[in-house]
């Protein structure tokens, strides 16, 4: 595959709204052995192309093309621990319908979402999802269960895999490998079928997929490959196609939450900071009491799956003025996302003020601490074997822990009992030759006792200790964020996501930041992102300015300057001395980018016979990038414009090739156009196939 880069000698660093009239030349030569990274400029051995002036124009806004119209917006909140969908008809945007009640469910756990669990047959065909998958797997004979592929909490793999590709594997409960793309595709297909069936039942006739705009939520802190992976899975699941990519929006979870929080009325939230009476709770009430009352309110209203979102700004929001800032803390099962937004009036559009931060500090961290505790008591070797030999019983044990985990509270005094499956007790005796009770006595873990009813009795302090490392990480991350100058004058902190229901997390956030800003929790906190994603699908333009997560640019060739450029980058071609591999920025990491913003640059072939122009796009997490060979720089796109057969009288001697890169959406698109013939080539920035 021939691969030529764009090379030039411009001193322009690609700053926003800068015009640069200096010329940039693009040249190519054979690959030099000194390059640590294959130079995209050195493989054709041909002369290059020169930019036409002005070479760098950045427009604030691109004229928006005619939008496709959809009858309904369906949002899928694909969570680490639980998932669900909600929808709204575009003619009734004030009504958000949460999906039908799921079959199954656990005592004391809301089933407006379903567990993110999937079951494949021994032949690796899709069998079931959610409660249905979990219950079927649980009922299988232990020996038969070993043949089935059961997966849970698999979304975290997209966050933790550094070199994510289309071939990345997941490991099922029985230890067998399966392609991640296959699993995500099956899950999205399942949601698509469920939603279309429900919509068809409501409409009384078949609902077509082409009538639906889909929105899938992802954590803001996910790297670009993970976001692209989710889009690829959605294409394979038939939600949309690369040719009709606008049918699918990848929404960032804290942004969705932020959009929903704008609509909150006083009766729809709990204020932890005790500065006002909310929901009838005075500031003297405990956090736990206020939240219990709110949960009761939600429980009473759970039969109604339709939420009315008034077309007004909520009371809290109406207190915000132009330029006011607030933080959204989205604490879910796998990750915690922190986003800082600023209000832009008069429309109340949102501007991302500080790039999303966070980490793997979701409620799964509490599960890992519980697993570590079990390893300490019963031995790591036993726990590992038990998970492989009795996978369904391990799932049962974690379900039992989940329901007790939700009962943890700062002021709890009575112990929490966790039922051990019979097969755990039985298998332990076979494995060790003595009883579970003996193991507990011998382990010196004095805050966990054995109950004769076959249960582990955990003291409240023991349960709270399992939460501590995860909550400490969240608080520490928030403290770091509040140190930043951009975040110093925040008015509100919105605590959202499933983990935000935990009174221990609420208390910790309140204790650490209650004196800095007002802390607000939406009442139906677990559905905040889902409802916000529907609102985002109805009006994607509500987010006006984002921060670019990466630095983007192209490889260029500058005139070699003795003493300034490294000797190993010197390339002599036809008597001209070039500095190779220079990274020329289009946009910098953490730079503000307006929705639909374009960077345009124009080039011309230096030699008329050069009819194949290849421009390689690169990215880096760092801002101070000098060369495409710098650590952390990766190729993420190739624009290959083949102009063979387009020569003629109408083509000027200096052919203009315009390169455009469009930023601002969660996806980034690049285009190269030959102005004389209007021949063009487009490419989506691709992090999975390079």
XYZ file of C-alpha atoms in Angstrom:
690
model
C 0.000 0.000 0.000
C 1.594 3.296 -1.034
C 1.531 5.878 1.682
C 2.576 9.478 1.213
C 2.354 12.136 3.883
C 1.893 15.854 3.746
C 5.156 17.701 4.279
C 5.898 21.420 4.579
C 7.928 24.279 6.034
C 5.287 26.436 7.714
C 5.894 27.797 11.206
C 2.134 27.955 11.875
C 1.149 25.760 14.798
C -2.494 25.417 13.864
C -3.910 27.777 16.471
C -7.602 28.562 16.298
C -8.732 31.196 13.811
C -5.173 31.888 12.556
C -4.457 32.624 8.914
C -1.069 31.606 7.597
C 0.227 32.589 4.145
C 3.548 30.792 4.267
C 4.036 27.949 1.850
C 4.222 24.314 2.854
C 5.695 21.753 0.485
C 5.001 18.096 0.422
C 7.813 15.823 -0.660
C 8.564 12.159 -0.586
C 11.622 9.919 -0.555
C 12.699 6.392 0.254
C 12.365 5.414 3.920
C 15.469 6.293 5.903
C 16.678 3.749 8.441
C 16.940 6.504 11.096
C 13.148 6.870 11.425
C 11.679 5.080 14.449
C 8.220 5.271 12.889
C 7.522 4.616 9.196
C 7.514 8.068 7.644
C 4.405 8.573 5.524
C 6.412 10.905 3.317
C 9.182 8.599 2.346
C 7.633 5.713 0.482
C 6.779 6.988 -3.000
C 10.123 8.431 -3.908
C 8.401 11.242 -5.796
C 8.374 15.015 -5.543
C 5.771 16.577 -3.275
C 2.977 19.119 -3.231
C 2.883 22.731 -2.046
C 0.064 24.434 -0.180
C -1.743 27.338 -1.802
C -2.230 30.466 0.320
C -3.992 30.983 2.620
C -3.096 27.571 3.940
C -4.996 27.533 7.206
C -8.541 28.797 7.714
C -10.640 27.771 10.643
C -14.351 28.492 10.380
C -16.551 28.871 13.423
C -19.468 27.034 11.921
C -20.215 25.022 8.870
C -23.621 25.573 7.245
C -25.635 22.672 8.618
C -26.905 20.358 5.908
C -30.580 19.468 5.726
C -31.212 17.201 8.710
C -32.848 13.855 8.254
C -36.156 13.661 10.103
C -36.995 10.773 12.426
C -40.287 9.812 14.049
C -38.738 8.697 17.308
C -35.512 8.935 19.285
C -34.429 5.768 21.130
C -31.563 6.063 23.623
C -29.674 3.020 24.894
C -27.801 3.390 28.178
C -25.316 0.551 27.797
C -23.965 0.361 31.340
C -21.238 -1.729 32.941
C -23.592 -3.339 35.459
C -27.064 -2.533 34.079
C -28.556 -1.311 30.810
C -31.825 -0.008 29.471
C -33.499 2.074 26.800
C -35.965 4.950 26.673
C -37.645 6.753 23.800
C -39.580 9.831 22.829
C -41.636 10.593 19.735
C -40.356 13.733 18.017
C -43.929 15.112 17.938
C -44.191 14.707 21.737
C -40.701 15.614 22.957
C -41.960 16.361 26.459
C -42.863 12.665 27.022
C -39.995 10.271 27.694
C -41.054 6.622 27.877
C -38.816 4.207 29.784
C -38.859 0.647 28.427
C -41.305 -2.013 29.583
C -40.665 -3.671 32.916
C -38.143 -6.468 32.655
C -39.004 -10.005 33.595
C -37.140 -11.216 36.673
C -35.300 -8.901 38.992
C -33.889 -8.938 42.487
C -35.568 -8.001 45.760
C -34.909 -4.365 46.603
C -33.347 -3.579 43.219
C -35.143 -1.432 40.640
C -35.738 -3.307 37.422
C -36.294 -0.356 35.142
C -32.954 -1.473 33.788
C -31.710 -5.002 33.257
C -28.281 -6.438 34.170
C -25.686 -6.122 31.412
C -25.332 -9.889 31.127
C -25.383 -12.004 27.985
C -25.608 -15.756 27.416
C -24.439 -17.649 24.339
C -25.209 -21.308 23.619
C -22.362 -23.858 23.528
C -22.460 -23.290 19.724
C -21.748 -19.566 20.410
C -25.149 -18.373 19.204
C -27.024 -15.610 21.052
C -29.435 -17.036 23.628
C -30.574 -14.270 26.007
C -29.706 -10.966 27.669
C -30.245 -9.427 31.103
C -32.326 -11.128 33.797
C -33.369 -13.833 31.318
C -29.703 -14.707 30.633
C -28.812 -14.710 34.309
C -31.779 -16.796 35.421
C -31.391 -19.365 32.629
C -27.679 -19.724 33.372
C -28.416 -20.094 37.084
C -30.877 -22.942 36.410
C -28.488 -24.959 34.228
C -26.957 -28.150 35.584
C -23.409 -27.247 36.827
C -21.729 -29.544 34.274
C -23.887 -28.215 31.450
C -23.264 -24.610 32.554
C -19.552 -25.081 31.826
C -20.365 -25.374 28.106
C -22.389 -22.141 27.920
C -20.747 -18.735 27.498
C -21.962 -16.283 30.120
C -20.551 -12.724 30.191
C -21.140 -9.843 32.580
C -19.525 -6.448 33.289
C -17.779 -6.763 29.916
C -18.103 -3.084 28.988
C -15.066 -2.263 31.176
C -12.862 -4.152 28.708
C -13.224 -1.237 26.266
C -11.858 1.153 28.898
C -9.028 -1.041 30.184
C -7.672 -2.379 26.859
C -4.836 -0.151 25.704
C -4.557 -1.615 22.202
C -8.241 -2.140 21.419
C -8.935 -3.550 17.938
C -11.825 -5.201 16.105
C -10.287 -8.547 17.177
C -10.108 -7.876 20.929
C -11.355 -10.860 22.961
C -13.556 -11.139 26.042
C -13.433 -14.036 28.500
C -16.697 -15.778 29.437
C -17.376 -17.126 32.949
C -16.208 -20.590 31.833
C -12.844 -19.194 30.708
C -13.558 -19.417 26.957
C -12.662 -16.506 24.670
C -15.137 -14.731 22.427
C -14.748 -11.662 20.177
C -15.757 -8.444 21.957
C -17.274 -7.045 18.741
C -19.567 -10.086 18.524
C -20.830 -9.610 22.104
C -21.447 -5.867 21.787
C -23.209 -6.458 18.462
C -25.484 -9.131 19.991
C -26.332 -6.819 22.915
C -27.201 -3.865 20.662
C -29.222 -6.151 18.343
C -31.192 -7.282 21.375
C -32.017 -3.685 22.381
C -32.896 -2.803 18.795
C -35.366 -5.716 18.566
C -36.895 -4.969 21.990
C -37.361 -1.267 21.213
C -38.778 -1.791 17.705
C -41.190 -4.425 19.049
C -42.414 -2.063 21.776
C -42.762 0.824 19.297
C -44.637 -1.421 16.836
C -47.009 -2.574 19.605
C -47.681 1.062 20.508
C -48.173 2.154 16.914
C -50.315 -0.863 15.996
C -48.175 -1.513 12.907
C -44.578 -2.431 12.148
C -42.124 0.283 13.072
C -39.216 0.626 10.632
C -35.646 1.070 11.806
C -35.284 3.980 9.339
C -37.824 5.936 11.443
C -35.568 5.801 14.505
C -32.675 8.003 15.531
C -30.517 5.931 17.887
C -28.441 7.346 20.728
C -25.896 5.185 22.584
C -24.226 6.528 25.720
C -20.510 6.061 26.485
C -18.282 7.426 29.280
C -16.655 10.757 28.382
C -13.277 9.490 29.613
C -13.238 6.622 27.137
C -10.476 6.996 24.604
C -11.381 7.464 20.946
C -10.879 3.765 19.956
C -13.513 2.654 22.497
C -16.031 5.229 21.232
C -15.392 4.111 17.647
C -15.725 0.451 18.688
C -19.238 1.135 20.008
C -20.197 2.786 16.707
C -18.811 -0.168 14.699
C -20.817 -2.611 16.851
C -23.956 -0.513 16.276
C -23.381 -0.654 12.495
C -23.001 -4.442 12.666
C -26.174 -4.647 14.764
C -28.049 -2.759 12.031
C -28.913 0.376 14.052
C -27.366 2.560 11.346
C -24.784 2.287 8.568
C -21.573 4.145 7.648
C -23.496 5.656 4.690
C -26.182 6.969 7.055
C -24.022 7.663 10.108
C -26.246 10.583 11.274
C -28.894 8.032 12.309
C -26.675 7.112 15.256
C -25.372 9.540 17.877
C -22.702 8.466 20.342
C -23.529 10.584 23.416
C -21.202 11.201 26.340
C -22.809 10.063 29.603
C -22.132 13.168 31.734
C -23.304 15.416 28.875
C -26.583 13.492 28.724
C -26.942 13.851 32.505
C -26.207 17.560 32.252
C -28.942 18.058 29.648
C -31.497 16.296 31.865
C -30.431 18.209 34.997
C -31.339 21.475 33.218
C -34.983 20.401 33.355
C -35.102 19.457 37.033
C -37.894 20.923 39.152
C -37.536 21.177 42.923
C -39.673 18.097 43.571
C -37.437 16.021 41.294
C -34.220 16.286 43.262
C -32.532 16.077 46.611
C -30.107 18.755 47.723
C -27.413 17.353 50.009
C -25.763 20.619 50.912
C -28.491 21.557 53.371
C -28.810 25.116 52.104
C -32.494 24.759 51.344
C -35.498 22.642 52.151
C -35.949 20.174 49.300
C -38.602 17.477 49.164
C -39.687 18.547 52.634
C -36.308 17.667 54.181
C -34.747 20.405 56.277
C -30.978 20.747 56.543
C -31.064 18.979 59.910
C -32.255 15.763 58.242
C -29.556 13.234 57.477
C -28.489 12.569 53.929
C -29.786 9.030 54.263
C -33.239 10.113 55.445
C -33.671 12.596 52.609
C -32.658 10.006 50.079
C -34.862 7.286 51.575
C -37.845 9.606 51.228
C -36.944 10.337 47.619
C -36.553 6.621 46.839
C -39.986 5.994 48.312
C -41.372 8.694 46.018
C -39.717 7.002 43.036
C -41.005 3.594 44.117
C -44.580 4.907 44.316
C -44.259 6.315 40.827
C -42.497 3.304 39.337
C -45.633 1.934 37.734
C -45.598 4.923 35.405
C -43.020 4.481 32.688
C -43.692 7.870 31.093
C -41.847 10.889 32.421
C -43.016 14.373 31.561
C -40.148 16.743 30.859
C -41.573 20.226 30.950
C -40.386 22.507 28.199
C -39.021 24.937 30.741
C -35.806 25.571 32.579
C -35.892 24.001 36.060
C -35.795 26.148 39.201
C -32.183 25.277 40.013
C -31.184 26.069 36.451
C -32.956 29.396 36.485
C -30.541 30.480 39.227
C -27.624 30.059 36.833
C -26.424 33.074 34.895
C -24.297 33.548 31.790
C -20.856 32.068 32.430
C -21.852 30.080 35.540
C -20.102 26.719 35.941
C -21.192 23.392 37.335
C -19.719 19.898 37.636
C -21.464 16.670 36.642
C -20.130 13.636 38.528
C -21.368 10.540 36.702
C -20.656 7.596 38.991
C -21.658 4.333 37.363
C -20.796 0.672 37.653
C -17.432 0.789 35.912
C -16.225 4.356 35.669
C -16.618 7.781 37.217
C -16.728 10.659 34.730
C -16.238 14.273 35.779
C -17.265 17.012 33.358
C -17.327 20.780 33.868
C -19.907 22.760 31.890
C -20.583 26.461 31.525
C -23.877 28.108 30.582
C -24.142 30.180 27.429
C -27.206 32.408 27.254
C -29.757 33.285 25.906
C -30.484 29.743 24.642
C -28.830 28.057 27.630
C -26.441 26.084 25.409
C -23.671 24.169 27.142
C -19.946 24.651 26.754
C -17.501 22.020 27.988
C -15.093 24.051 30.097
C -12.558 21.467 31.165
C -11.886 18.203 29.390
C -13.536 15.124 30.886
C -11.544 13.375 33.579
C -12.213 10.382 35.796
C -11.208 6.769 36.015
C -12.242 3.204 36.822
C -13.788 4.137 40.161
C -17.292 2.749 39.671
C -19.240 0.494 42.017
C -17.397 -2.528 40.560
C -14.522 -1.446 42.790
C -16.634 -2.473 45.796
C -17.190 -5.914 44.200
C -13.418 -6.299 43.706
C -12.832 -5.452 47.371
C -15.376 -8.122 48.356
C -13.580 -10.643 46.138
C -10.262 -9.709 47.800
C -11.888 -10.259 51.207
C -13.093 -13.719 50.109
C -9.557 -14.520 48.876
C -8.166 -13.476 52.250
C -10.594 -15.758 54.105
C -10.763 -18.778 51.786
C -7.562 -18.462 49.731
C -7.015 -17.031 46.273
C -6.395 -20.502 44.814
C -9.833 -21.699 45.977
C -11.711 -18.600 44.720
C -10.064 -18.870 41.281
C -10.949 -22.578 41.052
C -14.497 -22.011 42.310
C -15.127 -19.349 39.637
C -14.030 -21.802 36.914
C -15.630 -24.992 38.292
C -18.890 -23.469 39.568
C -19.380 -20.329 37.451
C -23.162 -20.139 37.990
C -22.746 -20.376 41.792
C -20.175 -17.556 41.681
C -22.748 -15.400 39.862
C -25.289 -16.264 42.597
C -22.850 -15.207 45.309
C -22.213 -11.833 43.618
C -25.992 -11.274 43.215
C -26.401 -11.897 46.972
C -23.596 -9.425 47.667
C -25.122 -6.802 45.330
C -28.405 -6.638 47.256
C -26.577 -6.299 50.607
C -24.177 -3.734 49.123
C -27.203 -1.525 48.430
C -28.167 -1.703 52.120
C -24.866 -0.163 53.254
C -25.322 3.241 54.913
C -23.241 5.550 57.142
C -25.546 5.200 60.150
C -26.278 1.454 59.894
C -25.727 -0.468 63.150
C -26.982 -4.004 62.469
C -24.883 -6.553 60.521
C -25.446 -7.492 56.867
C -25.943 -11.153 56.010
C -24.671 -12.551 52.706
C -25.956 -15.999 51.765
C -23.277 -18.411 50.559
C -24.536 -20.807 47.843
C -24.632 -24.439 48.987
C -22.181 -25.377 46.221
C -19.654 -22.873 47.689
C -19.831 -24.547 51.125
C -19.732 -28.028 49.560
C -16.915 -27.317 47.092
C -14.811 -25.615 49.778
C -15.016 -28.701 52.003
C -13.911 -30.936 49.086
C -11.145 -28.514 48.110
C -9.666 -27.877 51.577
C -10.869 -30.795 53.648
C -12.405 -28.558 56.316
C -15.465 -26.351 56.707
C -16.181 -22.740 55.724
C -16.717 -21.997 59.431
C -13.217 -23.303 60.216
C -11.763 -21.063 57.463
C -13.449 -17.992 58.968
C -12.100 -18.784 62.467
C -8.591 -19.368 61.114
C -8.532 -16.259 58.884
C -8.383 -13.703 61.728
C -10.881 -11.514 59.848
C -12.777 -10.633 63.003
C -15.417 -8.373 61.409
C -16.868 -11.232 59.313
C -18.560 -14.054 61.251
C -20.257 -17.298 60.266
C -23.990 -17.621 60.796
C -25.467 -21.100 61.331
C -28.057 -20.288 58.604
C -25.264 -20.568 55.995
C -24.469 -16.877 55.780
C -21.520 -14.540 56.174
C -22.358 -11.906 58.788
C -20.561 -8.649 57.998
C -20.409 -5.797 60.460
C -21.453 -2.390 59.014
C -17.825 -1.250 59.415
C -16.658 -4.217 57.352
C -19.080 -3.355 54.548
C -18.127 0.341 54.712
C -14.456 -0.653 54.436
C -15.213 -2.324 51.083
C -16.503 1.011 49.752
C -13.608 3.073 51.105
C -10.899 2.619 48.393
C -13.341 3.415 45.562
C -14.930 6.402 47.319
C -11.490 7.728 48.337
C -10.402 7.605 44.673
C -13.502 9.573 43.604
C -13.016 12.229 46.307
C -9.296 12.548 45.522
C -10.069 12.965 41.810
C -12.692 15.603 42.581
C -10.234 17.445 44.855
C -7.706 17.551 42.004
C -10.404 18.888 39.697
C -11.444 21.634 42.145
C -7.784 22.798 42.255
C -7.965 23.803 38.569
C -8.522 27.539 37.985
C -11.391 26.825 35.552
C -13.265 24.921 38.258
C -12.687 27.203 41.241
C -16.034 29.022 41.079
C -18.423 26.112 40.492
C -22.012 26.762 41.672
C -23.464 23.245 41.582
C -22.282 19.653 41.666
C -24.758 17.193 40.134
C -24.210 13.635 41.389
C -25.696 11.142 38.897
C -25.398 7.504 37.797
C -26.241 4.243 39.560
C -23.467 4.491 42.173
C -24.816 7.935 43.188
C -27.612 6.045 44.979
C -25.052 4.859 47.575
C -25.537 6.873 50.818
C -21.844 6.324 51.652
C -20.773 8.085 48.435
C -23.321 10.876 48.983
C -22.042 11.487 52.497
C -18.395 11.555 51.378
C -19.089 14.048 48.564
C -21.177 16.209 50.897
C -18.497 16.210 53.610
C -15.705 17.101 51.160
C -17.427 19.678 48.928
C -20.620 20.834 50.668
C -18.939 24.115 51.623
C -17.714 24.785 48.058
C -20.914 24.338 46.040
C -24.476 23.034 46.189
C -24.703 19.274 45.738
C -27.764 18.056 43.860
C -28.962 14.504 43.198
C -31.796 13.917 40.709
C -34.455 11.743 42.296
C -34.445 8.965 39.682
C -30.666 9.140 39.651
C -30.152 5.789 37.892
C -32.246 6.937 34.902
C -30.766 10.439 34.592
C -28.358 9.541 31.776
C -30.985 7.551 29.888
C -33.484 10.421 29.893
C -30.805 12.999 29.099
C -29.673 10.892 26.131
C -33.219 11.002 24.719
C -33.257 14.800 25.086
C -29.847 14.966 23.390
C -31.148 12.892 20.460
C -34.082 15.288 20.087
C -31.736 18.315 20.032
C -28.062 17.373 19.450
C -27.080 21.046 18.985
C -27.614 21.755 22.707
C -23.911 21.006 23.318
C -22.189 23.854 21.479
C -18.541 23.657 22.522
C -16.432 20.632 23.457
C -12.798 20.191 24.384
C -10.759 18.166 21.910
C -9.496 15.053 23.729
C -6.507 14.757 21.376
C -4.089 16.793 19.284
C -4.645 16.164 15.559
C -2.371 16.982 12.672
C -0.595 15.739 9.558
C 2.999 14.812 8.878
C 4.790 17.611 7.027
C 8.217 18.252 5.542
C 9.835 21.559 6.529
C 12.879 23.232 4.985
C 15.818 21.935 7.031
C 17.330 24.584 9.331
C 20.802 23.818 10.633
C 20.951 23.932 14.434
C 17.146 23.890 14.774
C 16.231 20.492 13.329
C 17.715 17.125 14.452
C 20.393 15.809 12.029
C 18.644 12.408 11.797
C 15.622 14.141 10.234
C 17.678 15.568 7.333
C 16.546 14.402 3.900
C 18.188 15.686 0.696
C 15.966 15.446 -2.387
C 16.837 16.971 -5.771
C 19.300 19.291 -4.085
C 16.786 20.558 -1.500
C 17.394 19.915 2.212
C 14.248 18.848 4.079
C 13.400 18.099 7.691
C 11.158 15.020 7.647
C 8.409 13.762 9.942
C 7.310 17.155 11.307
C 3.909 17.006 13.055
C 1.836 19.966 11.853
C -1.128 20.601 14.157
C -4.701 21.048 13.010
C -5.992 21.335 16.563
C -4.518 20.877 20.059
C -5.586 18.605 22.905
C -7.931 20.430 25.295
C -8.586 23.206 22.741
C -12.192 24.437 22.622
C -13.957 23.240 19.488
C -17.358 24.510 18.360
C -19.821 21.991 16.998
C -19.232 21.598 13.260
C -16.009 23.613 13.326
C -13.775 23.097 10.262
C -10.059 23.326 9.692
C -9.325 23.894 5.978
C -5.987 23.752 4.212
C -5.145 23.894 0.505
C -2.321 22.079 -1.306
C -1.110 21.778 -4.871
C 1.054 19.020 -6.406
C 4.581 20.333 -6.911
C 4.831 18.152 -10.016
C 1.848 17.946 -12.417
C 2.474 14.243 -13.034
C 1.776 13.454 -9.364
C -1.839 12.311 -9.563
C -2.144 10.265 -6.355
C -2.159 12.461 -3.277
C -2.073 10.678 0.070
C -2.409 12.653 3.296
C -1.939 10.826 6.593
C -3.616 12.096 9.746
C -2.027 11.606 13.172
C -3.138 12.088 16.768
C -1.560 12.340 20.183
C -2.770 12.820 23.760
C -0.003 15.398 24.215
C -0.044 19.002 23.097
C 3.716 19.512 22.669
C 4.217 17.214 19.672
C 7.044 18.061 17.251
C 7.438 14.948 15.110
C 5.214 12.071 14.048
C 7.934 9.791 15.493
C 7.390 11.205 19.028
C 6.158 8.723 21.651
C 2.361 8.418 21.749
C 1.760 9.694 18.203
C -0.396 7.311 16.166
C -1.734 7.292 12.647
C -5.524 7.463 12.641
C -6.548 8.251 9.085
C -5.441 8.287 5.458
C -6.878 10.490 2.715
C -5.984 9.024 -0.678
C -7.135 11.150 -3.596
C -6.586 9.473 -6.977
C -6.713 12.071 -9.762
C -5.702 9.727 -12.575
C -7.478 10.651 -15.814
C -8.518 14.124 -14.647
C -5.837 16.109 -16.541
C -7.134 18.445 -19.233
C -7.413 22.004 -20.438
C -9.812 22.902 -17.608
C -7.309 21.860 -14.938
C -5.032 24.761 -13.895
C -1.271 24.302 -13.787
C -1.377 24.623 -10.015
C -4.100 22.222 -9.018
C -5.742 23.049 -5.655
C -6.342 20.201 -3.216
C -8.394 21.364 -0.248
C -8.155 19.365 2.985
C -10.880 19.758 5.606
C -11.169 18.300 9.078
C -14.463 18.651 10.936
C -14.407 18.599 14.731
C -16.864 19.033 17.519
C -18.982 15.917 17.273
C -18.007 12.719 19.084
C -16.821 11.553 15.638
C -14.291 13.410 13.479
C -14.351 13.433 9.687
C -11.643 14.427 7.189
C -12.105 15.291 3.496
C -9.794 16.056 0.570
C -11.243 17.816 -2.508
C -9.694 18.530 -5.892
C -11.184 22.005 -6.533
C -10.899 21.854 -10.345
C -12.845 18.614 -10.778
C -14.707 18.568 -7.395
C -13.456 15.007 -7.012
C -13.312 14.259 -3.305
C -12.493 11.554 -0.807
C -13.776 11.301 2.778
C -12.535 9.329 5.725
C -13.658 8.924 9.301
C -10.797 9.134 11.774
C -10.084 5.474 12.522
C -8.394 4.250 15.713
C -9.104 0.533 15.347
C -7.547 -0.405 12.018
C -4.150 1.307 11.980
